[in-house]
Amino acid sequence: MTESDTGRSGALASLGRGLRLATGRPGLVTAIWSWHLLLGFALAIPMFRWLNAATANRPEADALAGRFSAGALVDLLQFDSAPILRIMQAAVAGGLLVAVIVSPLLIAATLASVRDASRDRRAIAAAAAALYWPFLLVIIIGRGVALAAAGLAAAVAGLALAPLSRSAWETGFLWAAVIQAVTAAFVAVLLLAAVDFALVRLEAGRSPGALSAWFAGVRQTITRPALTLGIWAGAGVLLALLIGVYIALRELTTRGSVSVPSVLAVGGAFVLQQGFMFTRTWLRVGLLAAEQDASDRAHEASRG
């Protein structure tokens, strides 16, 4: 068995254990999903207030109460003078800021809960609070570097593939774009996984500080690329399947909601969407648990 085969089998084993651990902690998954749901509601409030102000005093909007129509809504809003772009930018910026501030606590609580299920809520909260600042530093630096490196890799690949994209071959520019995107994704996945491995090391107490943990995480992804890419590829396949199921169910429910009131149609769409978001949260917890398992096994192997 080659090293890559060993890495793939280890990745599948770690991912399976991680997903089982996530399944065994429904309270943790529900708490993280509830937080994201509350954040989504908070960010949607300015949009709903603007939508209400734009349609409340227009008789044409009464038709939307019986049956929602995207085209009719666009016609109603095309003459609205509200700064919708600024409203959306403020909502997105505020959401990202809140997510960055809170995510260290959620990830630390996830790792602490996965490592020792016997911990009570107070112990998990204390562990998350103690790890907050190192986690925040790793997340900001690591994900910033991942984003910059992926952009740089895409730019370099674009320059290298310029002759292919400008060639007379009809599909040359498409292949160049695909290779460029794959290159950027490859770099991004390795460096984002390095962030997760760094957080695992900090939670386990195997690194004295944020920067040393991040460098160790980068070293682990580079020295074990098959393991890292295998875990993320497995999670990516599951996510693609979830998206496919969600789209299929949405199409089926959309066709069946033509004859039902808008309130029921919107409620059904909301339940379906949040079911997908809950499953995605479960997958993210499982991915973290899988990376924790892989990191722990690598640490045990290095100790002989």
mmCIF file of C-alpha atoms in Angstrom:
data_model
loop_
_atom_site.group_PDB
_atom_site.id
_atom_site.type_symbol
_atom_site.label_atom_id
_atom_site.label_comp_id
_atom_site.label_asym_id
_atom_site.label_seq_id
_atom_site.Cartn_x
_atom_site.Cartn_y
_atom_site.Cartn_z
ATOM 1 C CA MET A 1 0.000 0.000 0.000
ATOM 2 C CA THR A 2 1.439 3.384 -1.019
ATOM 3 C CA GLU A 3 1.575 6.461 1.172
ATOM 4 C CA SER A 4 -1.267 8.081 -0.788
ATOM 5 C CA ASP A 5 -3.424 4.961 -0.341
ATOM 6 C CA THR A 6 -2.687 5.028 3.375
ATOM 7 C CA GLY A 7 -3.599 8.699 3.512
ATOM 8 C CA ARG A 8 -6.903 8.122 1.714
ATOM 9 C CA SER A 9 -7.869 5.193 3.932
ATOM 10 C CA GLY A 10 -6.898 7.172 7.024
ATOM 11 C CA ALA A 11 -8.891 10.144 5.776
ATOM 12 C CA LEU A 12 -12.027 8.051 5.269
ATOM 13 C CA ALA A 13 -11.617 6.454 8.683
ATOM 14 C CA SER A 14 -11.156 9.840 10.381
ATOM 15 C CA LEU A 15 -14.095 11.346 8.488
ATOM 16 C CA GLY A 16 -16.310 8.422 9.465
ATOM 17 C CA ARG A 17 -15.350 8.782 13.122
ATOM 18 C CA GLY A 18 -15.863 12.517 12.956
ATOM 19 C CA LEU A 19 -19.357 12.211 11.499
ATOM 20 C CA ARG A 20 -20.286 9.603 14.104
ATOM 21 C CA LEU A 21 -19.085 11.925 16.866
ATOM 22 C CA ALA A 22 -21.125 14.781 15.377
ATOM 23 C CA THR A 23 -24.191 12.524 15.204
ATOM 24 C CA GLY A 24 -23.717 11.643 18.864
ATOM 25 C CA ARG A 25 -23.811 15.301 19.909
ATOM 26 C CA PRO A 26 -27.158 16.640 18.656
ATOM 27 C CA GLY A 27 -27.238 19.308 21.358
ATOM 28 C CA LEU A 28 -23.968 20.813 20.134
ATOM 29 C CA VAL A 29 -25.097 20.782 16.494
ATOM 30 C CA THR A 30 -28.451 22.306 17.439
ATOM 31 C CA ALA A 31 -26.803 25.066 19.474
ATOM 32 C CA ILE A 32 -24.500 26.065 16.592
ATOM 33 C CA TRP A 33 -27.358 25.912 14.086
ATOM 34 C CA SER A 34 -29.559 28.043 16.392
ATOM 35 C CA TRP A 35 -26.834 30.664 16.653
ATOM 36 C CA HIS A 36 -26.553 30.930 12.884
ATOM 37 C CA LEU A 37 -30.334 31.102 12.603
ATOM 38 C CA LEU A 38 -30.487 33.986 15.072
ATOM 39 C CA LEU A 39 -27.672 35.743 13.226
ATOM 40 C CA GLY A 40 -29.536 35.313 9.948
ATOM 41 C CA PHE A 41 -32.700 36.792 11.446
ATOM 42 C CA ALA A 42 -30.766 39.752 12.859
ATOM 43 C CA LEU A 43 -29.171 40.478 9.484
ATOM 44 C CA ALA A 44 -32.479 40.090 7.653
ATOM 45 C CA ILE A 45 -34.306 42.653 9.813
ATOM 46 C CA PRO A 46 -33.030 45.717 7.863
ATOM 47 C CA MET A 47 -33.982 44.014 4.592
ATOM 48 C CA PHE A 48 -37.497 43.204 5.812
ATOM 49 C CA ARG A 49 -37.970 46.725 7.139
ATOM 50 C CA TRP A 50 -36.975 48.149 3.770
ATOM 51 C CA LEU A 51 -39.227 45.663 1.967
ATOM 52 C CA ASN A 52 -42.164 46.602 4.184
ATOM 53 C CA ALA A 53 -41.573 50.324 3.639
ATOM 54 C CA ALA A 54 -41.349 49.803 -0.117
ATOM 55 C CA THR A 55 -44.533 47.730 -0.482
ATOM 56 C CA ALA A 56 -46.830 48.539 2.472
ATOM 57 C CA ASN A 57 -48.539 51.550 0.849
ATOM 58 C CA ARG A 58 -48.835 50.153 -2.669
ATOM 59 C CA PRO A 59 -52.129 48.488 -3.635
ATOM 60 C CA GLU A 60 -50.281 46.483 -6.287
ATOM 61 C CA ALA A 61 -48.526 44.591 -3.510
ATOM 62 C CA ASP A 62 -51.816 43.018 -2.344
ATOM 63 C CA ALA A 63 -51.457 40.407 -5.069
ATOM 64 C CA LEU A 64 -48.343 39.081 -3.315
ATOM 65 C CA ALA A 65 -50.451 38.097 -0.302
ATOM 66 C CA GLY A 66 -52.281 35.535 -2.412
ATOM 67 C CA ARG A 67 -49.329 34.257 -4.423
ATOM 68 C CA PHE A 68 -45.693 35.300 -4.362
ATOM 69 C CA SER A 69 -44.174 36.343 -7.668
ATOM 70 C CA ALA A 70 -40.555 37.410 -8.030
ATOM 71 C CA GLY A 71 -41.361 39.300 -11.244
ATOM 72 C CA ALA A 72 -44.152 41.281 -9.587
ATOM 73 C CA LEU A 73 -41.884 42.117 -6.663
ATOM 74 C CA VAL A 74 -39.161 43.381 -9.004
ATOM 75 C CA ASP A 75 -41.704 45.563 -10.821
ATOM 76 C CA LEU A 76 -42.825 47.050 -7.510
ATOM 77 C CA LEU A 77 -39.296 47.834 -6.348
ATOM 78 C CA GLN A 78 -37.752 49.155 -9.535
ATOM 79 C CA PHE A 79 -38.772 52.721 -8.746
ATOM 80 C CA ASP A 80 -37.889 52.564 -5.053
ATOM 81 C CA SER A 81 -35.197 55.075 -4.105
ATOM 82 C CA ALA A 82 -33.913 53.348 -0.967
ATOM 83 C CA PRO A 83 -30.149 52.667 -0.895
ATOM 84 C CA ILE A 84 -30.631 48.907 -1.127
ATOM 85 C CA LEU A 85 -27.004 48.286 -2.090
ATOM 86 C CA ARG A 86 -25.769 50.074 1.019
ATOM 87 C CA ILE A 87 -28.270 48.211 3.171
ATOM 88 C CA MET A 88 -27.034 44.879 1.820
ATOM 89 C CA GLN A 89 -23.386 45.871 2.203
ATOM 90 C CA ALA A 90 -23.944 46.922 5.816
ATOM 91 C CA ALA A 91 -25.785 43.675 6.576
ATOM 92 C CA VAL A 92 -23.075 41.509 5.011
ATOM 93 C CA ALA A 93 -20.237 43.442 6.677
ATOM 94 C CA GLY A 94 -21.953 43.281 10.054
ATOM 95 C CA GLY A 95 -22.629 39.580 9.671
ATOM 96 C CA LEU A 96 -19.032 38.795 8.783
ATOM 97 C CA LEU A 97 -17.745 40.840 11.711
ATOM 98 C CA VAL A 98 -20.045 39.115 14.195
ATOM 99 C CA ALA A 99 -19.198 35.695 12.724
ATOM 100 C CA VAL A 100 -15.455 36.318 13.058
ATOM 101 C CA ILE A 101 -15.865 37.498 16.651
ATOM 102 C CA VAL A 102 -18.023 34.580 17.769
ATOM 103 C CA SER A 103 -16.572 31.722 15.677
ATOM 104 C CA PRO A 104 -13.558 31.138 18.015
ATOM 105 C CA LEU A 105 -15.939 30.369 20.870
ATOM 106 C CA LEU A 106 -18.030 28.005 18.747
ATOM 107 C CA ILE A 107 -15.028 26.133 17.370
ATOM 108 C CA ALA A 108 -13.347 25.879 20.773
ATOM 109 C CA ALA A 109 -16.570 24.584 22.333
ATOM 110 C CA THR A 110 -16.933 22.080 19.482
ATOM 111 C CA LEU A 111 -13.404 20.711 19.871
ATOM 112 C CA ALA A 112 -13.675 20.560 23.663
ATOM 113 C CA SER A 113 -17.019 18.764 23.489
ATOM 114 C CA VAL A 114 -15.847 16.285 20.853
ATOM 115 C CA ARG A 115 -12.668 15.440 22.772
ATOM 116 C CA ASP A 116 -14.431 14.740 26.059
ATOM 117 C CA ALA A 117 -18.176 14.166 26.006
ATOM 118 C CA SER A 118 -18.252 13.916 29.815
ATOM 119 C CA ARG A 119 -17.541 17.646 30.225
ATOM 120 C CA ASP A 120 -20.446 19.702 31.452
ATOM 121 C CA ARG A 121 -21.489 22.996 29.893
ATOM 122 C CA ARG A 122 -19.560 25.094 32.392
ATOM 123 C CA ALA A 123 -16.320 23.247 31.730
ATOM 124 C CA ILE A 124 -16.794 23.575 27.961
ATOM 125 C CA ALA A 125 -17.576 27.289 28.287
ATOM 126 C CA ALA A 126 -14.491 27.837 30.471
ATOM 127 C CA ALA A 127 -12.278 26.008 27.974
ATOM 128 C CA ALA A 128 -13.721 28.032 25.077
ATOM 129 C CA ALA A 129 -13.180 31.316 26.936
ATOM 130 C CA ALA A 130 -9.568 30.416 27.742
ATOM 131 C CA LEU A 131 -8.835 29.641 24.087
ATOM 132 C CA TYR A 132 -10.666 32.631 22.623
ATOM 133 C CA TRP A 133 -7.786 34.994 21.824
ATOM 134 C CA PRO A 134 -5.356 32.386 20.426
ATOM 135 C CA PHE A 135 -8.173 30.958 18.306
ATOM 136 C CA LEU A 136 -9.163 34.410 17.046
ATOM 137 C CA LEU A 137 -5.571 35.195 16.070
ATOM 138 C CA VAL A 138 -5.166 31.898 14.209
ATOM 139 C CA ILE A 139 -8.486 32.353 12.391
ATOM 140 C CA ILE A 140 -7.728 35.915 11.267
ATOM 141 C CA ILE A 141 -4.142 35.218 10.185
ATOM 142 C CA GLY A 142 -4.717 31.739 8.774
ATOM 143 C CA ARG A 143 -7.839 32.473 6.759
ATOM 144 C CA GLY A 144 -6.435 35.782 5.558
ATOM 145 C CA VAL A 145 -3.308 34.018 4.318
ATOM 146 C CA ALA A 146 -5.455 31.298 2.717
ATOM 147 C CA LEU A 147 -7.508 33.861 0.828
ATOM 148 C CA ALA A 148 -4.450 35.804 -0.320
ATOM 149 C CA ALA A 149 -2.544 32.669 -1.308
ATOM 150 C CA ALA A 150 -5.506 31.309 -3.281
ATOM 151 C CA GLY A 151 -5.799 34.592 -5.152
ATOM 152 C CA LEU A 152 -2.067 34.628 -5.857
ATOM 153 C CA ALA A 153 -2.157 31.018 -7.047
ATOM 154 C CA ALA A 154 -5.059 31.833 -9.362
ATOM 155 C CA ALA A 155 -3.179 34.834 -10.753
ATOM 156 C CA VAL A 156 0.024 32.844 -11.364
ATOM 157 C CA ALA A 157 -1.949 30.013 -12.963
ATOM 158 C CA GLY A 158 -3.729 32.544 -15.151
ATOM 159 C CA LEU A 159 -0.425 33.927 -16.388
ATOM 160 C CA ALA A 160 0.961 30.448 -17.026
ATOM 161 C CA LEU A 161 -2.174 29.393 -18.890
ATOM 162 C CA ALA A 162 -2.487 32.578 -20.936
ATOM 163 C CA PRO A 163 -1.243 30.879 -24.154
ATOM 164 C CA LEU A 164 -3.859 28.140 -23.711
ATOM 165 C CA SER A 165 -6.702 30.561 -23.086
ATOM 166 C CA ARG A 166 -5.711 32.660 -26.129
ATOM 167 C CA SER A 167 -5.103 29.723 -28.419
ATOM 168 C CA ALA A 168 -7.212 28.853 -31.431
ATOM 169 C CA TRP A 169 -8.589 25.824 -29.608
ATOM 170 C CA GLU A 170 -12.258 26.581 -28.985
ATOM 171 C CA THR A 171 -12.429 25.130 -25.480
ATOM 172 C CA GLY A 172 -8.950 26.266 -24.494
ATOM 173 C CA PHE A 173 -10.153 29.201 -22.417
ATOM 174 C CA LEU A 174 -12.612 26.924 -20.592
ATOM 175 C CA TRP A 175 -9.902 24.429 -19.675
ATOM 176 C CA ALA A 176 -7.646 27.288 -18.594
ATOM 177 C CA ALA A 177 -10.390 28.644 -16.327
ATOM 178 C CA VAL A 178 -11.025 25.184 -14.837
ATOM 179 C CA ILE A 179 -7.329 24.585 -14.141
ATOM 180 C CA GLN A 180 -7.023 28.057 -12.634
ATOM 181 C CA ALA A 181 -10.003 27.453 -10.340
ATOM 182 C CA VAL A 182 -8.728 24.006 -9.298
ATOM 183 C CA THR A 183 -5.308 25.464 -8.480
ATOM 184 C CA ALA A 184 -6.823 28.177 -6.305
ATOM 185 C CA ALA A 185 -9.116 25.659 -4.579
ATOM 186 C CA PHE A 186 -6.187 23.301 -3.915
ATOM 187 C CA VAL A 187 -4.185 26.046 -2.193
ATOM 188 C CA ALA A 188 -7.212 27.319 -0.286
ATOM 189 C CA VAL A 189 -8.159 23.860 1.014
ATOM 190 C CA LEU A 190 -4.652 23.121 2.267
ATOM 191 C CA LEU A 191 -4.339 26.442 4.088
ATOM 192 C CA LEU A 192 -7.875 26.378 5.501
ATOM 193 C CA ALA A 193 -7.236 22.861 6.774
ATOM 194 C CA ALA A 194 -4.018 24.172 8.316
ATOM 195 C CA VAL A 195 -6.129 26.629 10.330
ATOM 196 C CA ASP A 196 -8.299 23.805 11.644
ATOM 197 C CA PHE A 197 -5.269 21.674 12.525
ATOM 198 C CA ALA A 198 -3.755 24.663 14.326
ATOM 199 C CA LEU A 199 -6.924 25.094 16.378
ATOM 200 C CA VAL A 200 -6.863 21.392 17.231
ATOM 201 C CA ARG A 201 -3.260 21.721 18.437
ATOM 202 C CA LEU A 202 -4.124 24.711 20.595
ATOM 203 C CA GLU A 203 -7.114 22.946 22.150
ATOM 204 C CA ALA A 204 -4.973 19.882 22.891
ATOM 205 C CA GLY A 205 -2.192 22.027 24.399
ATOM 206 C CA ARG A 206 0.419 20.838 21.900
ATOM 207 C CA SER A 207 1.498 24.341 20.817
ATOM 208 C CA PRO A 208 2.529 27.210 23.086
ATOM 209 C CA GLY A 209 1.038 30.006 20.988
ATOM 210 C CA ALA A 210 -1.116 30.921 18.028
ATOM 211 C CA LEU A 211 1.670 31.454 15.500
ATOM 212 C CA SER A 212 3.538 28.271 16.390
ATOM 213 C CA ALA A 213 0.264 26.339 16.155
ATOM 214 C CA TRP A 214 -0.468 27.798 12.726
ATOM 215 C CA PHE A 215 3.009 26.956 11.415
ATOM 216 C CA ALA A 216 2.583 23.422 12.773
ATOM 217 C CA GLY A 217 -0.791 23.182 11.055
ATOM 218 C CA VAL A 218 0.714 24.284 7.743
ATOM 219 C CA ARG A 219 3.502 21.736 8.168
ATOM 220 C CA GLN A 220 0.976 18.973 8.807
ATOM 221 C CA THR A 221 -1.055 19.748 5.678
ATOM 222 C CA ILE A 222 2.095 19.894 3.535
ATOM 223 C CA THR A 223 3.638 16.691 4.901
ATOM 224 C CA ARG A 224 0.322 14.786 4.782
ATOM 225 C CA PRO A 225 -1.497 16.163 1.734
ATOM 226 C CA ALA A 226 -3.315 12.898 0.943
ATOM 227 C CA LEU A 227 -4.802 12.782 4.446
ATOM 228 C CA THR A 228 -5.817 16.443 4.399
ATOM 229 C CA LEU A 229 -7.257 16.435 0.894
ATOM 230 C CA GLY A 230 -8.969 13.094 1.526
ATOM 231 C CA ILE A 231 -10.862 14.418 4.550
ATOM 232 C CA TRP A 232 -11.910 17.596 2.762
ATOM 233 C CA ALA A 233 -12.760 15.760 -0.455
ATOM 234 C CA GLY A 234 -14.997 13.358 1.463
ATOM 235 C CA ALA A 235 -16.739 16.248 3.194
ATOM 236 C CA GLY A 236 -17.044 18.032 -0.158
ATOM 237 C CA VAL A 237 -18.710 15.016 -1.765
ATOM 238 C CA LEU A 238 -21.206 14.821 1.094
ATOM 239 C CA LEU A 239 -21.892 18.541 0.801
ATOM 240 C CA ALA A 240 -22.479 18.198 -2.941
ATOM 241 C CA LEU A 241 -24.939 15.366 -2.278
ATOM 242 C CA LEU A 242 -26.740 17.465 0.311
ATOM 243 C CA ILE A 243 -26.995 20.360 -2.128
ATOM 244 C CA GLY A 244 -28.351 18.037 -4.803
ATOM 245 C CA VAL A 245 -30.992 16.623 -2.455
ATOM 246 C CA TYR A 246 -31.928 20.127 -1.334
ATOM 247 C CA ILE A 247 -32.342 21.368 -4.906
ATOM 248 C CA ALA A 248 -34.415 18.324 -5.858
ATOM 249 C CA LEU A 249 -36.708 18.706 -2.836
ATOM 250 C CA ARG A 250 -37.037 22.429 -3.458
ATOM 251 C CA GLU A 251 -38.099 21.812 -7.051
ATOM 252 C CA LEU A 252 -40.665 19.248 -5.940
ATOM 253 C CA THR A 253 -42.095 21.488 -3.222
ATOM 254 C CA THR A 254 -42.127 24.505 -5.545
ATOM 255 C CA ARG A 255 -44.243 22.644 -8.075
ATOM 256 C CA GLY A 256 -46.586 21.441 -5.371
ATOM 257 C CA SER A 257 -46.934 24.879 -3.736
ATOM 258 C CA VAL A 258 -48.622 26.510 -6.735
ATOM 259 C CA SER A 259 -52.097 25.763 -5.393
ATOM 260 C CA VAL A 260 -51.413 26.479 -1.702
ATOM 261 C CA PRO A 261 -51.449 29.840 0.118
ATOM 262 C CA SER A 262 -48.268 31.876 0.118
ATOM 263 C CA VAL A 263 -47.894 31.568 3.904
ATOM 264 C CA LEU A 264 -47.728 27.782 3.680
ATOM 265 C CA ALA A 265 -45.434 27.900 0.645
ATOM 266 C CA VAL A 266 -43.013 30.285 2.344
ATOM 267 C CA GLY A 267 -43.151 28.268 5.570
ATOM 268 C CA GLY A 268 -42.378 25.044 3.744
ATOM 269 C CA ALA A 269 -39.469 26.668 1.907
ATOM 270 C CA PHE A 270 -38.118 27.975 5.225
ATOM 271 C CA VAL A 271 -38.305 24.546 6.876
ATOM 272 C CA LEU A 272 -36.571 22.932 3.908
ATOM 273 C CA GLN A 273 -33.837 25.557 3.886
ATOM 274 C CA GLN A 274 -33.189 25.260 7.608
ATOM 275 C CA GLY A 275 -33.128 21.487 7.326
ATOM 276 C CA PHE A 276 -30.314 21.874 4.835
ATOM 277 C CA MET A 277 -28.520 24.378 7.095
ATOM 278 C CA PHE A 278 -28.831 22.026 10.075
ATOM 279 C CA THR A 279 -27.333 19.179 8.057
ATOM 280 C CA ARG A 280 -24.536 21.443 6.850
ATOM 281 C CA THR A 281 -23.785 22.378 10.465
ATOM 282 C CA TRP A 282 -23.620 18.668 11.328
ATOM 283 C CA LEU A 283 -21.168 18.178 8.466
ATOM 284 C CA ARG A 284 -18.965 21.053 9.675
ATOM 285 C CA VAL A 285 -18.867 19.625 13.210
ATOM 286 C CA GLY A 286 -18.024 16.242 11.720
ATOM 287 C CA LEU A 287 -15.217 17.775 9.666
ATOM 288 C CA LEU A 288 -13.685 19.389 12.751
ATOM 289 C CA ALA A 289 -13.975 16.118 14.664
ATOM 290 C CA ALA A 290 -12.341 14.269 11.753
ATOM 291 C CA GLU A 291 -9.443 16.719 11.675
ATOM 292 C CA GLN A 292 -9.084 16.382 15.424
ATOM 293 C CA ASP A 293 -8.952 12.600 15.072
ATOM 294 C CA ALA A 294 -6.374 12.814 12.266
ATOM 295 C CA SER A 295 -4.225 15.267 14.220
ATOM 296 C CA ASP A 296 -4.342 13.127 17.362
ATOM 297 C CA ARG A 297 -3.350 10.024 15.426
ATOM 298 C CA ALA A 298 -0.493 11.863 13.717
ATOM 299 C CA HIS A 299 0.712 13.072 17.113
ATOM 300 C CA GLU A 300 0.609 9.551 18.532
ATOM 301 C CA ALA A 301 2.483 8.203 15.502
ATOM 302 C CA SER A 302 5.192 10.849 15.847
ATOM 303 C CA ARG A 303 5.764 9.850 19.461
ATOM 304 C CA GLY A 304 6.439 6.292 18.340
#
